[in-house]
Coordinates of C-alpha atoms in Angstrom, one line a residue:
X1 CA 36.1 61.6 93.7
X2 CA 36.0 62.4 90.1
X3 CA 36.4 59.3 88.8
X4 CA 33.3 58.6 90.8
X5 CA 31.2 61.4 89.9
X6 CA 32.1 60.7 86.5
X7 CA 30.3 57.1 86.9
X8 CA 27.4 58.2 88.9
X9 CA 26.6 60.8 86.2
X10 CA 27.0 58.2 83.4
X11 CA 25.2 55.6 85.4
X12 CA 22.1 57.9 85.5
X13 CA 22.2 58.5 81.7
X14 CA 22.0 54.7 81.2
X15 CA 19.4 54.5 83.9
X16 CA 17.5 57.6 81.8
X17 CA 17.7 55.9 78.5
X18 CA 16.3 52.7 79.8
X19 CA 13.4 54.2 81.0
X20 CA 12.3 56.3 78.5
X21 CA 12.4 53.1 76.3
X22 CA 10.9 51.2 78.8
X23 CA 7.4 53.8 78.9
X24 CA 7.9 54.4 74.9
X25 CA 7.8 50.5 74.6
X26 CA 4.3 50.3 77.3
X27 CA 2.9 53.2 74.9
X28 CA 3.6 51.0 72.0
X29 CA 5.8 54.3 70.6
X30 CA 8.9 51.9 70.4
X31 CA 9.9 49.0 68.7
X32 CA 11.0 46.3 71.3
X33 CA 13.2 43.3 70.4
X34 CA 11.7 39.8 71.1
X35 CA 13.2 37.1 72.8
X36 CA 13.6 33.7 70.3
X37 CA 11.0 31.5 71.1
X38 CA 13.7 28.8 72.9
X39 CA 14.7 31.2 75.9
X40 CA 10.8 32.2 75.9
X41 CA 9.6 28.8 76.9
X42 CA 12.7 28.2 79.1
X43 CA 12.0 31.5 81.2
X44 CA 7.8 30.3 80.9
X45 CA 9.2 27.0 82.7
X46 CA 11.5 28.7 85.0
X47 CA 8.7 31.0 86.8
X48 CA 6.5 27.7 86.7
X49 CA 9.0 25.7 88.6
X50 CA 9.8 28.9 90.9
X51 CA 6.0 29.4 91.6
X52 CA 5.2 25.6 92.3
X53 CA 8.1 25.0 94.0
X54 CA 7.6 28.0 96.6
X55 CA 4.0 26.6 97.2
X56 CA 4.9 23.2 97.9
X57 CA 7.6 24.7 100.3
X58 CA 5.5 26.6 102.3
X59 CA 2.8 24.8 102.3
X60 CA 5.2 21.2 103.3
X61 CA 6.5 23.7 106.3
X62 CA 2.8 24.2 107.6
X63 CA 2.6 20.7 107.6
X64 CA 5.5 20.0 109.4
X65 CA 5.2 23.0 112.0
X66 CA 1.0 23.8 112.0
X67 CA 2.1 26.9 114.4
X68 CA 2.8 30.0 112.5
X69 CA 4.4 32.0 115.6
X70 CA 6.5 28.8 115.9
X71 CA 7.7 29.2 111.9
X72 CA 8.6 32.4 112.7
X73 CA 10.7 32.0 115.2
X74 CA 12.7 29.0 113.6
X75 CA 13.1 31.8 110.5
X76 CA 14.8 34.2 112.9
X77 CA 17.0 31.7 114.5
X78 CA 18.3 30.6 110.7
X79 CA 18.8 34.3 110.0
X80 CA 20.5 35.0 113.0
X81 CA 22.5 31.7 112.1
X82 CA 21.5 30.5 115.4
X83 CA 20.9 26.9 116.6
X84 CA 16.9 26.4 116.4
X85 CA 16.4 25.0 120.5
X86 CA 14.7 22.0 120.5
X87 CA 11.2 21.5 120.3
X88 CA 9.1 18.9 121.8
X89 CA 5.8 17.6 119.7
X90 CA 2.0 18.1 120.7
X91 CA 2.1 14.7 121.3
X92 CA 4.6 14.7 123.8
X93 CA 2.9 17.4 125.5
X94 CA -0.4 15.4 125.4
X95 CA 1.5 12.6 126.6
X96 CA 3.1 14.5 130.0
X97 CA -0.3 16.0 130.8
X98 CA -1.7 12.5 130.6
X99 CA 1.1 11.5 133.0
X100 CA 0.4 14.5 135.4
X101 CA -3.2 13.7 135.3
X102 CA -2.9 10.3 136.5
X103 CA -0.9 11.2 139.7
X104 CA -3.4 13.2 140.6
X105 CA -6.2 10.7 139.8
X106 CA -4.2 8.4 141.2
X107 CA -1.6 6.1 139.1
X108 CA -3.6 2.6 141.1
X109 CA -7.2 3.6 139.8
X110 CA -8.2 2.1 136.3
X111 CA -8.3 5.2 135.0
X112 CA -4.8 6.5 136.5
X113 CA -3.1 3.6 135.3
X114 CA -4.6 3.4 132.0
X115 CA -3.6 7.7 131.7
X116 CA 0.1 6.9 132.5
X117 CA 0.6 4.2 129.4
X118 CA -1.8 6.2 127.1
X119 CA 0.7 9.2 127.7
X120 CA 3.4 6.9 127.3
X121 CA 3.0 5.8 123.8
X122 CA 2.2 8.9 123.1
X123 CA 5.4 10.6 123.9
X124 CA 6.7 7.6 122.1
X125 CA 4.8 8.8 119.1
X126 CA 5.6 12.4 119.9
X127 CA 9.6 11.4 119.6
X128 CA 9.0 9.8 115.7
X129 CA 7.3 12.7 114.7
X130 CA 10.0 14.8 116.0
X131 CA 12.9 12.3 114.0
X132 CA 9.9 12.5 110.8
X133 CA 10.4 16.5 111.1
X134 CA 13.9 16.8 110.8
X135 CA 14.3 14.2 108.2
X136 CA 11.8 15.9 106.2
X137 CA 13.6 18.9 107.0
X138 CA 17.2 17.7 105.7
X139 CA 15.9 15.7 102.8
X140 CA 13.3 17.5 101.2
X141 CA 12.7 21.5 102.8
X142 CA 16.5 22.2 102.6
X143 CA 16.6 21.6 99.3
X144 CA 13.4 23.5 98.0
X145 CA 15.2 26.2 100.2
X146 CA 18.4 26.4 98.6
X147 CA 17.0 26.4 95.5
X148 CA 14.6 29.8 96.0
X149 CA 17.5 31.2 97.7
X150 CA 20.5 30.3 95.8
X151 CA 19.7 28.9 92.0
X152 CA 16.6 31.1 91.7
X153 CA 18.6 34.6 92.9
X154 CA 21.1 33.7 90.4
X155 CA 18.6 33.6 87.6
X156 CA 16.7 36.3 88.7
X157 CA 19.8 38.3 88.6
X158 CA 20.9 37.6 85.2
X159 CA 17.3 37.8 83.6
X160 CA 17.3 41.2 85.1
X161 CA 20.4 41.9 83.1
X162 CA 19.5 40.4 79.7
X163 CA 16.3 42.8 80.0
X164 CA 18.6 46.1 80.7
X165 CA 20.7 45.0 77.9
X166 CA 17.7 44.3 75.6
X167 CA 16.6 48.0 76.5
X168 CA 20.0 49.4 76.0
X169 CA 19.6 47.3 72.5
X170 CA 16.4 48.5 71.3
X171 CA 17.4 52.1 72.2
X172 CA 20.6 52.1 70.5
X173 CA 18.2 50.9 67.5
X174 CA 16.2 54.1 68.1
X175 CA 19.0 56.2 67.5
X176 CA 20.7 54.8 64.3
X177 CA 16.8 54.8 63.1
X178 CA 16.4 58.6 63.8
X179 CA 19.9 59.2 62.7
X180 CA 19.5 57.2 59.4
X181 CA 16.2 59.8 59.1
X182 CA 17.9 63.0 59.7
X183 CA 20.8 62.0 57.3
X184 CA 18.4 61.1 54.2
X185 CA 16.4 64.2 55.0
X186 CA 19.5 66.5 55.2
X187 CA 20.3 64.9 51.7
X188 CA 17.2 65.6 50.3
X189 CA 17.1 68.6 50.5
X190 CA 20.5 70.2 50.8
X191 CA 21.6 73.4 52.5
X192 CA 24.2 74.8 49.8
X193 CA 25.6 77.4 52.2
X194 CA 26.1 74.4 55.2
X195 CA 26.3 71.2 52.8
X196 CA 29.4 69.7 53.4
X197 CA 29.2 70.5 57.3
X198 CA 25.9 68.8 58.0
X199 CA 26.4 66.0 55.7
X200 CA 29.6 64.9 57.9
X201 CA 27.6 65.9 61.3
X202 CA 24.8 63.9 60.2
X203 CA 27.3 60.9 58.9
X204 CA 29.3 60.6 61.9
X205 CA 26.3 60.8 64.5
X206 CA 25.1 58.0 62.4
X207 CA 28.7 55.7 62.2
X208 CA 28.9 56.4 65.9
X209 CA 25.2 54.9 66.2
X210 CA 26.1 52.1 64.2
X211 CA 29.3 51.5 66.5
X212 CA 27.3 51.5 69.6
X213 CA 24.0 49.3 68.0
X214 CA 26.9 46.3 67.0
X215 CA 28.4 46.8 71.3
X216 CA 25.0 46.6 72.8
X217 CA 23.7 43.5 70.5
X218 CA 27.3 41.9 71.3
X219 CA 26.0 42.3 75.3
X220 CA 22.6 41.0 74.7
X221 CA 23.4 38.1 72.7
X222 CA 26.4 36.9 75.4
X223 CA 23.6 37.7 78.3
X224 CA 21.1 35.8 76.1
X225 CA 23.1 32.9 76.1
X226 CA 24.3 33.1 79.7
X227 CA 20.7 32.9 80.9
X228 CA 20.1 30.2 78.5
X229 CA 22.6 28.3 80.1
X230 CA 20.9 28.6 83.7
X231 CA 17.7 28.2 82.6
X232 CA 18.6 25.2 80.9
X233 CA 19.9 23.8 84.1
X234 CA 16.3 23.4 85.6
X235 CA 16.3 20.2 84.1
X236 CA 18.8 19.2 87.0
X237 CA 16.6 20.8 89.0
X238 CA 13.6 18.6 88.7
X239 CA 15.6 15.7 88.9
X240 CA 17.2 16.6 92.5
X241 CA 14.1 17.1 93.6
X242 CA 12.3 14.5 92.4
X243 CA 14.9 12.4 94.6
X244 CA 14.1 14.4 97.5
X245 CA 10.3 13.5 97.4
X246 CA 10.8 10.2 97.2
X247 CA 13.2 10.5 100.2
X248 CA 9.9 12.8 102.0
X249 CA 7.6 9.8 100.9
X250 CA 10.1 7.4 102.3
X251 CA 10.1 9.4 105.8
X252 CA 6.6 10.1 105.6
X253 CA 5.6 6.3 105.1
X254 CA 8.0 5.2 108.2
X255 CA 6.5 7.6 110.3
X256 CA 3.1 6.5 110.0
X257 CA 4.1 2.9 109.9
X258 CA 5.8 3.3 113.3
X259 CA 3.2 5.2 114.7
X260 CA 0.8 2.5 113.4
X261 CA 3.3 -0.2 115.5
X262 CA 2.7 2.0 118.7
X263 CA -0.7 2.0 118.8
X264 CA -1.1 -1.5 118.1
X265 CA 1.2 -1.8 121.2
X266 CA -1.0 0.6 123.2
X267 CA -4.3 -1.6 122.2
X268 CA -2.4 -5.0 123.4
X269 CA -1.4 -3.0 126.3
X270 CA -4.9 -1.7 127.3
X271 CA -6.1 -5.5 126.3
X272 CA -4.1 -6.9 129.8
X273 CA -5.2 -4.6 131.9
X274 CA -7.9 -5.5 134.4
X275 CA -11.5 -4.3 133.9
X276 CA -10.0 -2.3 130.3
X277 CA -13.1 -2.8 127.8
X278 CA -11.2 -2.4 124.3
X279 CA -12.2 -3.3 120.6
X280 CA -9.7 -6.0 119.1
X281 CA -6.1 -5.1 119.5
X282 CA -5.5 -6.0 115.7
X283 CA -7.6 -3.3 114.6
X284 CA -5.4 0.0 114.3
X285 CA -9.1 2.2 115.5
X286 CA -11.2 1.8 118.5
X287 CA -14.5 1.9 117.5
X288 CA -16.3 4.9 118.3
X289 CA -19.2 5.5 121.2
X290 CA -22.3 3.1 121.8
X291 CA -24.5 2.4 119.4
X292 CA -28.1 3.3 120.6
X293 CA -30.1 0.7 121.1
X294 CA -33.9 1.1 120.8
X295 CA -35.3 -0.7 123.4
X296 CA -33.2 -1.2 126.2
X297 CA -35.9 -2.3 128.2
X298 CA -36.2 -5.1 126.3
X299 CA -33.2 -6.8 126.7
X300 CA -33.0 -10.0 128.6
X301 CA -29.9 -10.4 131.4
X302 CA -28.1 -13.7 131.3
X303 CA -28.9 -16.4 133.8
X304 CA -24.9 -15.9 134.5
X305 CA -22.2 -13.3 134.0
X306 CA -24.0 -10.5 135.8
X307 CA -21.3 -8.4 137.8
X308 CA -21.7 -6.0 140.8
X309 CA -19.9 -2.5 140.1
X310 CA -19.1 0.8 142.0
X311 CA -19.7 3.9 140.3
X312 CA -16.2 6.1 140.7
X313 CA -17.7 9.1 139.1
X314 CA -21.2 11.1 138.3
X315 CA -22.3 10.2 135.1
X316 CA -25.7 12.4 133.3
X317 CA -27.7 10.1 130.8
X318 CA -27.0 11.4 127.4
X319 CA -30.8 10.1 126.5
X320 CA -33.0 7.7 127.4
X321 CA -31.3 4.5 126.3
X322 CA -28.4 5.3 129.2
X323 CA -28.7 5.1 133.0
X324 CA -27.9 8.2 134.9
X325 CA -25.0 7.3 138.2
X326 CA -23.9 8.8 141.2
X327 CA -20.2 8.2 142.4
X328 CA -19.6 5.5 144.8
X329 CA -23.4 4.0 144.3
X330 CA -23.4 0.1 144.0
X331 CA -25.3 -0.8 140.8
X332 CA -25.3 -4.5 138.7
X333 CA -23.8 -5.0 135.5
X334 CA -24.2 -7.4 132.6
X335 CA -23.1 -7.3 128.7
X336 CA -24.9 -9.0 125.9
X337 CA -23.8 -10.5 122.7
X338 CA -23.2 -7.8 120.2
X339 CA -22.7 -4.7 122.2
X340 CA -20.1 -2.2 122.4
X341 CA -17.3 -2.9 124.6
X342 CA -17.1 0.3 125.8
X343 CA -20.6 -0.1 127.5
X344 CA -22.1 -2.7 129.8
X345 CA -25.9 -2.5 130.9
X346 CA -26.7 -1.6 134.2
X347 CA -29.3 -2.2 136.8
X348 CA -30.6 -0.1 139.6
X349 CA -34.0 -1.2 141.2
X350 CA -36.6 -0.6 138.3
X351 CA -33.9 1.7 136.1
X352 CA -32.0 0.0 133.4
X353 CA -30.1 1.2 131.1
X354 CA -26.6 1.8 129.2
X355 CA -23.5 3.0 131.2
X356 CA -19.8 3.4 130.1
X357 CA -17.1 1.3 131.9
X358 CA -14.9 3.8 132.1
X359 CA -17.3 5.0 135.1
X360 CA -17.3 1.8 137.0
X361 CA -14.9 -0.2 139.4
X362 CA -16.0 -3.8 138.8
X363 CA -16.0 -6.2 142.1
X364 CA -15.8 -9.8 142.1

């Protein structure tokens, strides 16, 4: 116990010095050692890396996981050193509600059946994301990760020691300084009763200042030279992690690429199916809705080609190029050259105008 009050007390005289250096220093009342202008630009490029490297870590994991509640629960299972359960990807859910849907609709309409592959390539797509996630995870996150968490601590830690042992320095400097001053002032103007006394008061302090200046520059150049070495080691650094992105870039590019593949599936797919109006299935986009045409009224039907059609659903005219339906009304239907697959013209007595097929049950 008194070994250990012994420690605390000194422990909190070292803790006192430093500070009072540390406020005389930021009211520019004490001297302060500088750093040599190598370690300088290596810490400068350590807190750049550190900074840059926690943004493009944080900001990768938004990509990877856009839901924040979602991040934090995956950071309380890793803390917890629990397995993270498994997580299924908007686009599967997109694709089971599609799947859902089209029971309900029923999977023999046009629509159904057309819900049910939809939602089928896109669970597909939904299952590479998930595989692009994890190897994203492994290759690139882990690695930013153990670096903020292990290399950088490490650093942290000893650069918080080489500036306690610069303080310690630059104090012991104060006191050989104000102990070289009291000396040369006793001397200059001697006590004759107290001479000899002083003088080897005064010269003692100022050997034992000495003594303690040449321990505490012995600790801050070994410290110096210890974080040298670490800091030195961010070269290695970079390097790792300029393999992992081009291993996130790799993922990244076969994740696209695959989910390009599917949708070009789902386009050839769409393409068989019977009354399925779609754009060219080499094109990796459907075009989007109608163009408007200015005067529908104008156009001329074919001599051949023109179609009756149910209407399965209501259907409001968006303006005045588009005819307005009723569900289960029998209308005609014709396309012309040019127009948007997605929408056939329709007749009703005297009323023509645009309507989308997706509405319509053609009959032969």
């Amino acid at each position: 116990m008194d070994f250990n009050v012994k420690k605390l007390a000194s422990d909190a005289g070292v803790f006192f010095t430093r500070a009072v250096q540390y406020t005389e220093e930021k009211l520019g009342q004490a001297e302060k050692t500088e750093l040599d202008a190598h370690l300088e630009n290596l810490l400068a490029r350590g807190d750049c890396t550190k900074n840059w490297t926690e943004k493009i870590f944080r900001q990768t994991e938004i990509l990877l996981q856009p839901n924040p509640s979602a991040r934090i629960e995956e950071f309380l299972y890793e803390k917890l050193e629990k397995k993270i359960p498994l997580r299924i990807t908007n686009a599967e859910v997109l694709g089971q509600y599609m799947q859902d849907a089209a029971k309900e609709f029923g999977p023999s309409t046009p629509y159904g059946s057309t819900l049910i592959t939809v939602g089928e390539y896109q669970k597909r797509i939904g299952a590479v994301e998930r595989e692009f996630i994890h190897a994203s995870a492994v290759g690139f996150l882990n690695p930013l990760r153990n670096f903020l968490e292990g290399d950088w601590r490490i650093i942290s830690k000893e650069r918080r020691l080489l500036e306690n042992y610069r303080l310690d320095l630059d104090a012991c400097k104060a006191r050989l300084k104000k102990a070289k001053l009291a000396e040369a002032k006793a001397a200059a103007t001697p006590d004759f009763q107290e001479t000899r006394p002083r003088n080897y008061v005064l010269s003692a302090s100022a050997s034992a200042a000495e003594q303690e200046l040449r321990v505490a520059q012995t600790d801050f150049d070994r410290q110096s030279e210890v974080t040298r070495l670490l800091l030195e080691g961010i070269n290695s650094t970079h390097v790792n992690h300029l393999r992992c992105l081009h291993e996130f870039v790799k993922a990244q590019a076969a994740y696209f690429a695959q989910c390009a593949v599917h949708m070009q599936d789902l386009q050839k797919e769409l393409s068989r199916f019977p009354n399925a109006f779609v754009g060219n299935p080499s094109m990796s986009v459907i075009a989007p809705g109608p163009s408007p045409l200015s005067t529908i009224g104008e156009v001329k039907p074919p001599a051949t080609g023109t179609r009756k059609a149910k209407v399965l659903y209501d259907y409001e005219a968006a303006d005045v190029s588009e005819l307005s339906l009723l569900a289960d009304e029998l209308i005609t239907v014709y396309t012309v050259p040019g127009m948007d697959p997605d929408w056939l013209i329709g007749e009703r007595g005297n009323q023509k105008g645009k309507v989308p097929v997706t509405y319509l049950e053609l009959l032969s």
